[in-house]
Amino acid sequence: MEVDALIVEGATNEFLLGESWMMKKGVKIDFVSCEMKWYEDDTKKIVPFQCSGNN
């Protein structure tokens, strides 16, 4: 997957994806499993992320 990104000094542990990209891909953000999910063609993509509120 290729993305355009803006790197901001001091934000080394955070990454924000654009809303237009997420809407286009139909991205679901699952805060229970801390995963982003979407389909690319017929392949399900799952990207884990760290939830700061997890105990």
PDB file of N, CA and C in Angstrom:
ATOM      1  N   MET A   1       0.845  -1.158   0.000  1.00  0.00           N
ATOM      2  CA  MET A   1       0.000   0.000   0.000  1.00  0.00           C
ATOM      3  C   MET A   1       0.897   1.228   0.000  1.00  0.00           C
ATOM      4  N   GLU A   2       0.569   2.192  -0.799  1.00  0.00           N
ATOM      5  CA  GLU A   2       1.323   3.436  -0.888  1.00  0.00           C
ATOM      6  C   GLU A   2       0.452   4.578  -0.384  1.00  0.00           C
ATOM      7  N   VAL A   3       1.022   5.424   0.476  1.00  0.00           N
ATOM      8  CA  VAL A   3       0.279   6.567   1.004  1.00  0.00           C
ATOM      9  C   VAL A   3       1.142   7.813   0.957  1.00  0.00           C
ATOM     10  N   ASP A   4       0.505   8.958   0.833  1.00  0.00           N
ATOM     11  CA  ASP A   4       1.181  10.237   1.009  1.00  0.00           C
ATOM     12  C   ASP A   4       1.082  10.572   2.486  1.00  0.00           C
ATOM     13  N   ALA A   5       2.190  10.999   3.085  1.00  0.00           N
ATOM     14  CA  ALA A   5       2.180  11.295   4.514  1.00  0.00           C
ATOM     15  C   ALA A   5       2.909  12.596   4.798  1.00  0.00           C
ATOM     16  N   LEU A   6       2.445  13.297   5.796  1.00  0.00           N
ATOM     17  CA  LEU A   6       3.095  14.502   6.286  1.00  0.00           C
ATOM     18  C   LEU A   6       3.734  14.142   7.616  1.00  0.00           C
ATOM     19  N   ILE A   7       5.053  14.242   7.684  1.00  0.00           N
ATOM     20  CA  ILE A   7       5.778  13.915   8.908  1.00  0.00           C
ATOM     21  C   ILE A   7       5.887  15.175   9.755  1.00  0.00           C
ATOM     22  N   VAL A   8       5.460  15.076  11.006  1.00  0.00           N
ATOM     23  CA  VAL A   8       5.474  16.218  11.912  1.00  0.00           C
ATOM     24  C   VAL A   8       6.485  15.945  13.021  1.00  0.00           C
ATOM     25  N   GLU A   9       7.418  16.850  13.203  1.00  0.00           N
ATOM     26  CA  GLU A   9       8.433  16.685  14.239  1.00  0.00           C
ATOM     27  C   GLU A   9       7.769  16.566  15.607  1.00  0.00           C
ATOM     28  N   GLY A  10       8.224  15.594  16.384  1.00  0.00           N
ATOM     29  CA  GLY A  10       7.696  15.397  17.725  1.00  0.00           C
ATOM     30  C   GLY A  10       6.533  14.425  17.795  1.00  0.00           C
ATOM     31  N   ALA A  11       6.008  13.996  16.669  1.00  0.00           N
ATOM     32  CA  ALA A  11       4.883  13.054  16.657  1.00  0.00           C
ATOM     33  C   ALA A  11       5.350  11.716  16.102  1.00  0.00           C
ATOM     34  N   THR A  12       6.376  11.149  16.718  1.00  0.00           N
ATOM     35  CA  THR A  12       6.990   9.935  16.182  1.00  0.00           C
ATOM     36  C   THR A  12       6.195   8.670  16.447  1.00  0.00           C
ATOM     37  N   ASN A  13       5.268   8.696  17.399  1.00  0.00           N
ATOM     38  CA  ASN A  13       4.531   7.470  17.715  1.00  0.00           C
ATOM     39  C   ASN A  13       3.063   7.538  17.301  1.00  0.00           C
ATOM     40  N   GLU A  14       2.697   8.514  16.472  1.00  0.00           N
ATOM     41  CA  GLU A  14       1.315   8.639  16.022  1.00  0.00           C
ATOM     42  C   GLU A  14       1.271   8.736  14.506  1.00  0.00           C
ATOM     43  N   PHE A  15       0.211   8.195  13.925  1.00  0.00           N
ATOM     44  CA  PHE A  15       0.034   8.244  12.477  1.00  0.00           C
ATOM     45  C   PHE A  15      -1.444   8.442  12.205  1.00  0.00           C
ATOM     46  N   LEU A  16      -1.785   9.478  11.479  1.00  0.00           N
ATOM     47  CA  LEU A  16      -3.182   9.805  11.198  1.00  0.00           C
ATOM     48  C   LEU A  16      -3.457   9.613   9.713  1.00  0.00           C
ATOM     49  N   LEU A  17      -4.455   8.801   9.389  1.00  0.00           N
ATOM     50  CA  LEU A  17      -4.847   8.584   8.000  1.00  0.00           C
ATOM     51  C   LEU A  17      -5.976   9.533   7.645  1.00  0.00           C
ATOM     52  N   GLY A  18      -6.009   9.941   6.402  1.00  0.00           N
ATOM     53  CA  GLY A  18      -7.033  10.878   5.954  1.00  0.00           C
ATOM     54  C   GLY A  18      -8.419  10.271   5.919  1.00  0.00           C
ATOM     55  N   GLU A  19      -9.390  11.085   6.278  1.00  0.00           N
ATOM     56  CA  GLU A  19     -10.780  10.649   6.273  1.00  0.00           C
ATOM     57  C   GLU A  19     -11.231  10.246   4.875  1.00  0.00           C
ATOM     58  N   SER A  20     -10.793  10.974   3.851  1.00  0.00           N
ATOM     59  CA  SER A  20     -11.208  10.639   2.481  1.00  0.00           C
ATOM     60  C   SER A  20     -10.698   9.260   2.079  1.00  0.00           C
ATOM     61  N   TRP A  21      -9.481   8.908   2.485  1.00  0.00           N
ATOM     62  CA  TRP A  21      -8.926   7.583   2.177  1.00  0.00           C
ATOM     63  C   TRP A  21      -9.729   6.506   2.897  1.00  0.00           C
ATOM     64  N   MET A  22     -10.043   6.743   4.177  1.00  0.00           N
ATOM     65  CA  MET A  22     -10.792   5.750   4.949  1.00  0.00           C
ATOM     66  C   MET A  22     -12.199   5.562   4.388  1.00  0.00           C
ATOM     67  N   MET A  23     -12.854   6.641   3.980  1.00  0.00           N
ATOM     68  CA  MET A  23     -14.192   6.542   3.391  1.00  0.00           C
ATOM     69  C   MET A  23     -14.132   5.783   2.069  1.00  0.00           C
ATOM     70  N   LYS A  24     -13.143   6.081   1.244  1.00  0.00           N
ATOM     71  CA  LYS A  24     -12.994   5.424  -0.060  1.00  0.00           C
ATOM     72  C   LYS A  24     -12.781   3.923   0.102  1.00  0.00           C
ATOM     73  N   LYS A  25     -11.988   3.521   1.095  1.00  0.00           N
ATOM     74  CA  LYS A  25     -11.665   2.109   1.314  1.00  0.00           C
ATOM     75  C   LYS A  25     -12.679   1.392   2.198  1.00  0.00           C
ATOM     76  N   GLY A  26     -13.585   2.142   2.847  1.00  0.00           N
ATOM     77  CA  GLY A  26     -14.552   1.521   3.751  1.00  0.00           C
ATOM     78  C   GLY A  26     -13.907   1.008   5.028  1.00  0.00           C
ATOM     79  N   VAL A  27     -12.938   1.735   5.532  1.00  0.00           N
ATOM     80  CA  VAL A  27     -12.186   1.319   6.719  1.00  0.00           C
ATOM     81  C   VAL A  27     -13.086   1.309   7.952  1.00  0.00           C
ATOM     82  N   LYS A  28     -13.001   0.228   8.709  1.00  0.00           N
ATOM     83  CA  LYS A  28     -13.684   0.110   9.998  1.00  0.00           C
ATOM     84  C   LYS A  28     -12.614   0.168  11.081  1.00  0.00           C
ATOM     85  N   ILE A  29     -12.822   1.034  12.077  1.00  0.00           N
ATOM     86  CA  ILE A  29     -11.892   1.126  13.191  1.00  0.00           C
ATOM     87  C   ILE A  29     -12.531   0.422  14.381  1.00  0.00           C
ATOM     88  N   ASP A  30     -11.909  -0.679  14.799  1.00  0.00           N
ATOM     89  CA  ASP A  30     -12.424  -1.512  15.884  1.00  0.00           C
ATOM     90  C   ASP A  30     -11.595  -1.235  17.141  1.00  0.00           C
ATOM     91  N   PHE A  31     -12.168  -0.458  18.071  1.00  0.00           N
ATOM     92  CA  PHE A  31     -11.442  -0.102  19.284  1.00  0.00           C
ATOM     93  C   PHE A  31     -11.440  -1.226  20.317  1.00  0.00           C
ATOM     94  N   VAL A  32     -12.298  -2.223  20.172  1.00  0.00           N
ATOM     95  CA  VAL A  32     -12.286  -3.367  21.083  1.00  0.00           C
ATOM     96  C   VAL A  32     -11.071  -4.242  20.800  1.00  0.00           C
ATOM     97  N   SER A  33     -10.828  -4.531  19.513  1.00  0.00           N
ATOM     98  CA  SER A  33      -9.674  -5.356  19.151  1.00  0.00           C
ATOM     99  C   SER A  33      -8.462  -4.521  18.753  1.00  0.00           C
ATOM    100  N   CYS A  34      -8.608  -3.200  18.753  1.00  0.00           N
ATOM    101  CA  CYS A  34      -7.531  -2.266  18.361  1.00  0.00           C
ATOM    102  C   CYS A  34      -6.987  -2.617  16.977  1.00  0.00           C
ATOM    103  N   GLU A  35      -7.905  -2.681  16.009  1.00  0.00           N
ATOM    104  CA  GLU A  35      -7.543  -2.999  14.628  1.00  0.00           C
ATOM    105  C   GLU A  35      -8.328  -2.123  13.656  1.00  0.00           C
ATOM    106  N   MET A  36      -7.678  -1.759  12.564  1.00  0.00           N
ATOM    107  CA  MET A  36      -8.352  -1.141  11.420  1.00  0.00           C
ATOM    108  C   MET A  36      -8.564  -2.247  10.403  1.00  0.00           C
ATOM    109  N   LYS A  37      -9.760  -2.292   9.802  1.00  0.00           N
ATOM    110  CA  LYS A  37     -10.087  -3.381   8.877  1.00  0.00           C
ATOM    111  C   LYS A  37     -10.729  -2.819   7.619  1.00  0.00           C
ATOM    112  N   TRP A  38     -10.351  -3.380   6.459  1.00  0.00           N
ATOM    113  CA  TRP A  38     -10.973  -3.031   5.196  1.00  0.00           C
ATOM    114  C   TRP A  38     -10.615  -4.096   4.172  1.00  0.00           C
ATOM    115  N   TYR A  39     -11.282  -4.041   3.039  1.00  0.00           N
ATOM    116  CA  TYR A  39     -10.999  -4.974   1.952  1.00  0.00           C
ATOM    117  C   TYR A  39     -10.269  -4.259   0.830  1.00  0.00           C
ATOM    118  N   GLU A  40      -9.231  -4.884   0.337  1.00  0.00           N
ATOM    119  CA  GLU A  40      -8.478  -4.423  -0.833  1.00  0.00           C
ATOM    120  C   GLU A  40      -8.693  -5.492  -1.892  1.00  0.00           C
ATOM    121  N   ASP A  41      -9.508  -5.191  -2.896  1.00  0.00           N
ATOM    122  CA  ASP A  41      -9.990  -6.200  -3.839  1.00  0.00           C
ATOM    123  C   ASP A  41     -10.754  -7.247  -3.030  1.00  0.00           C
ATOM    124  N   ASP A  42     -10.330  -8.508  -3.063  1.00  0.00           N
ATOM    125  CA  ASP A  42     -11.008  -9.557  -2.296  1.00  0.00           C
ATOM    126  C   ASP A  42     -10.234  -9.953  -1.044  1.00  0.00           C
ATOM    127  N   THR A  43      -9.217  -9.187  -0.690  1.00  0.00           N
ATOM    128  CA  THR A  43      -8.363  -9.516   0.447  1.00  0.00           C
ATOM    129  C   THR A  43      -8.686  -8.616   1.635  1.00  0.00           C
ATOM    130  N   LYS A  44      -8.983  -9.237   2.782  1.00  0.00           N
ATOM    131  CA  LYS A  44      -9.248  -8.460   3.994  1.00  0.00           C
ATOM    132  C   LYS A  44      -7.923  -7.979   4.576  1.00  0.00           C
ATOM    133  N   LYS A  45      -7.817  -6.691   4.808  1.00  0.00           N
ATOM    134  CA  LYS A  45      -6.623  -6.089   5.395  1.00  0.00           C
ATOM    135  C   LYS A  45      -6.920  -5.769   6.853  1.00  0.00           C
ATOM    136  N   ILE A  46      -5.995  -6.107   7.725  1.00  0.00           N
ATOM    137  CA  ILE A  46      -6.131  -5.820   9.151  1.00  0.00           C
ATOM    138  C   ILE A  46      -4.832  -5.188   9.624  1.00  0.00           C
ATOM    139  N   VAL A  47      -4.951  -3.996  10.200  1.00  0.00           N
ATOM    140  CA  VAL A  47      -3.781  -3.290  10.719  1.00  0.00           C
ATOM    141  C   VAL A  47      -4.009  -3.043  12.205  1.00  0.00           C
ATOM    142  N   PRO A  48      -3.190  -3.686  13.061  1.00  0.00           N
ATOM    143  CA  PRO A  48      -3.338  -3.458  14.497  1.00  0.00           C
ATOM    144  C   PRO A  48      -2.814  -2.079  14.887  1.00  0.00           C
ATOM    145  N   PHE A  49      -3.373  -1.532  15.950  1.00  0.00           N
ATOM    146  CA  PHE A  49      -2.863  -0.276  16.486  1.00  0.00           C
ATOM    147  C   PHE A  49      -2.957  -0.320  18.005  1.00  0.00           C
ATOM    148  N   GLN A  50      -2.228   0.566  18.653  1.00  0.00           N
ATOM    149  CA  GLN A  50      -2.218   0.607  20.110  1.00  0.00           C
ATOM    150  C   GLN A  50      -3.297   1.562  20.597  1.00  0.00           C
ATOM    151  N   CYS A  51      -4.138   1.084  21.486  1.00  0.00           N
ATOM    152  CA  CYS A  51      -5.179   1.912  22.093  1.00  0.00           C
ATOM    153  C   CYS A  51      -4.652   2.433  23.421  1.00  0.00           C
ATOM    154  N   SER A  52      -4.614   3.735  23.582  1.00  0.00           N
ATOM    155  CA  SER A  52      -4.046   4.307  24.807  1.00  0.00           C
ATOM    156  C   SER A  52      -4.925   4.080  26.027  1.00  0.00           C
ATOM    157  N   GLY A  53      -6.208   3.796  25.825  1.00  0.00           N
ATOM    158  CA  GLY A  53      -7.117   3.595  26.946  1.00  0.00           C
ATOM    159  C   GLY A  53      -7.216   2.158  27.417  1.00  0.00           C
ATOM    160  N   ASN A  54      -6.461   1.231  26.815  1.00  0.00           N
ATOM    161  CA  ASN A  54      -6.537  -0.185  27.210  1.00  0.00           C
ATOM    162  C   ASN A  54      -5.934  -0.398  28.587  1.00  0.00           C
ATOM    163  N   ASN A  55      -6.599  -1.211  29.394  1.00  0.00           N
ATOM    164  CA  ASN A  55      -6.065  -1.566  30.715  1.00  0.00           C
ATOM    165  C   ASN A  55      -5.885  -3.053  30.805  1.00  0.00           C
TER     166      ASN A  55
END
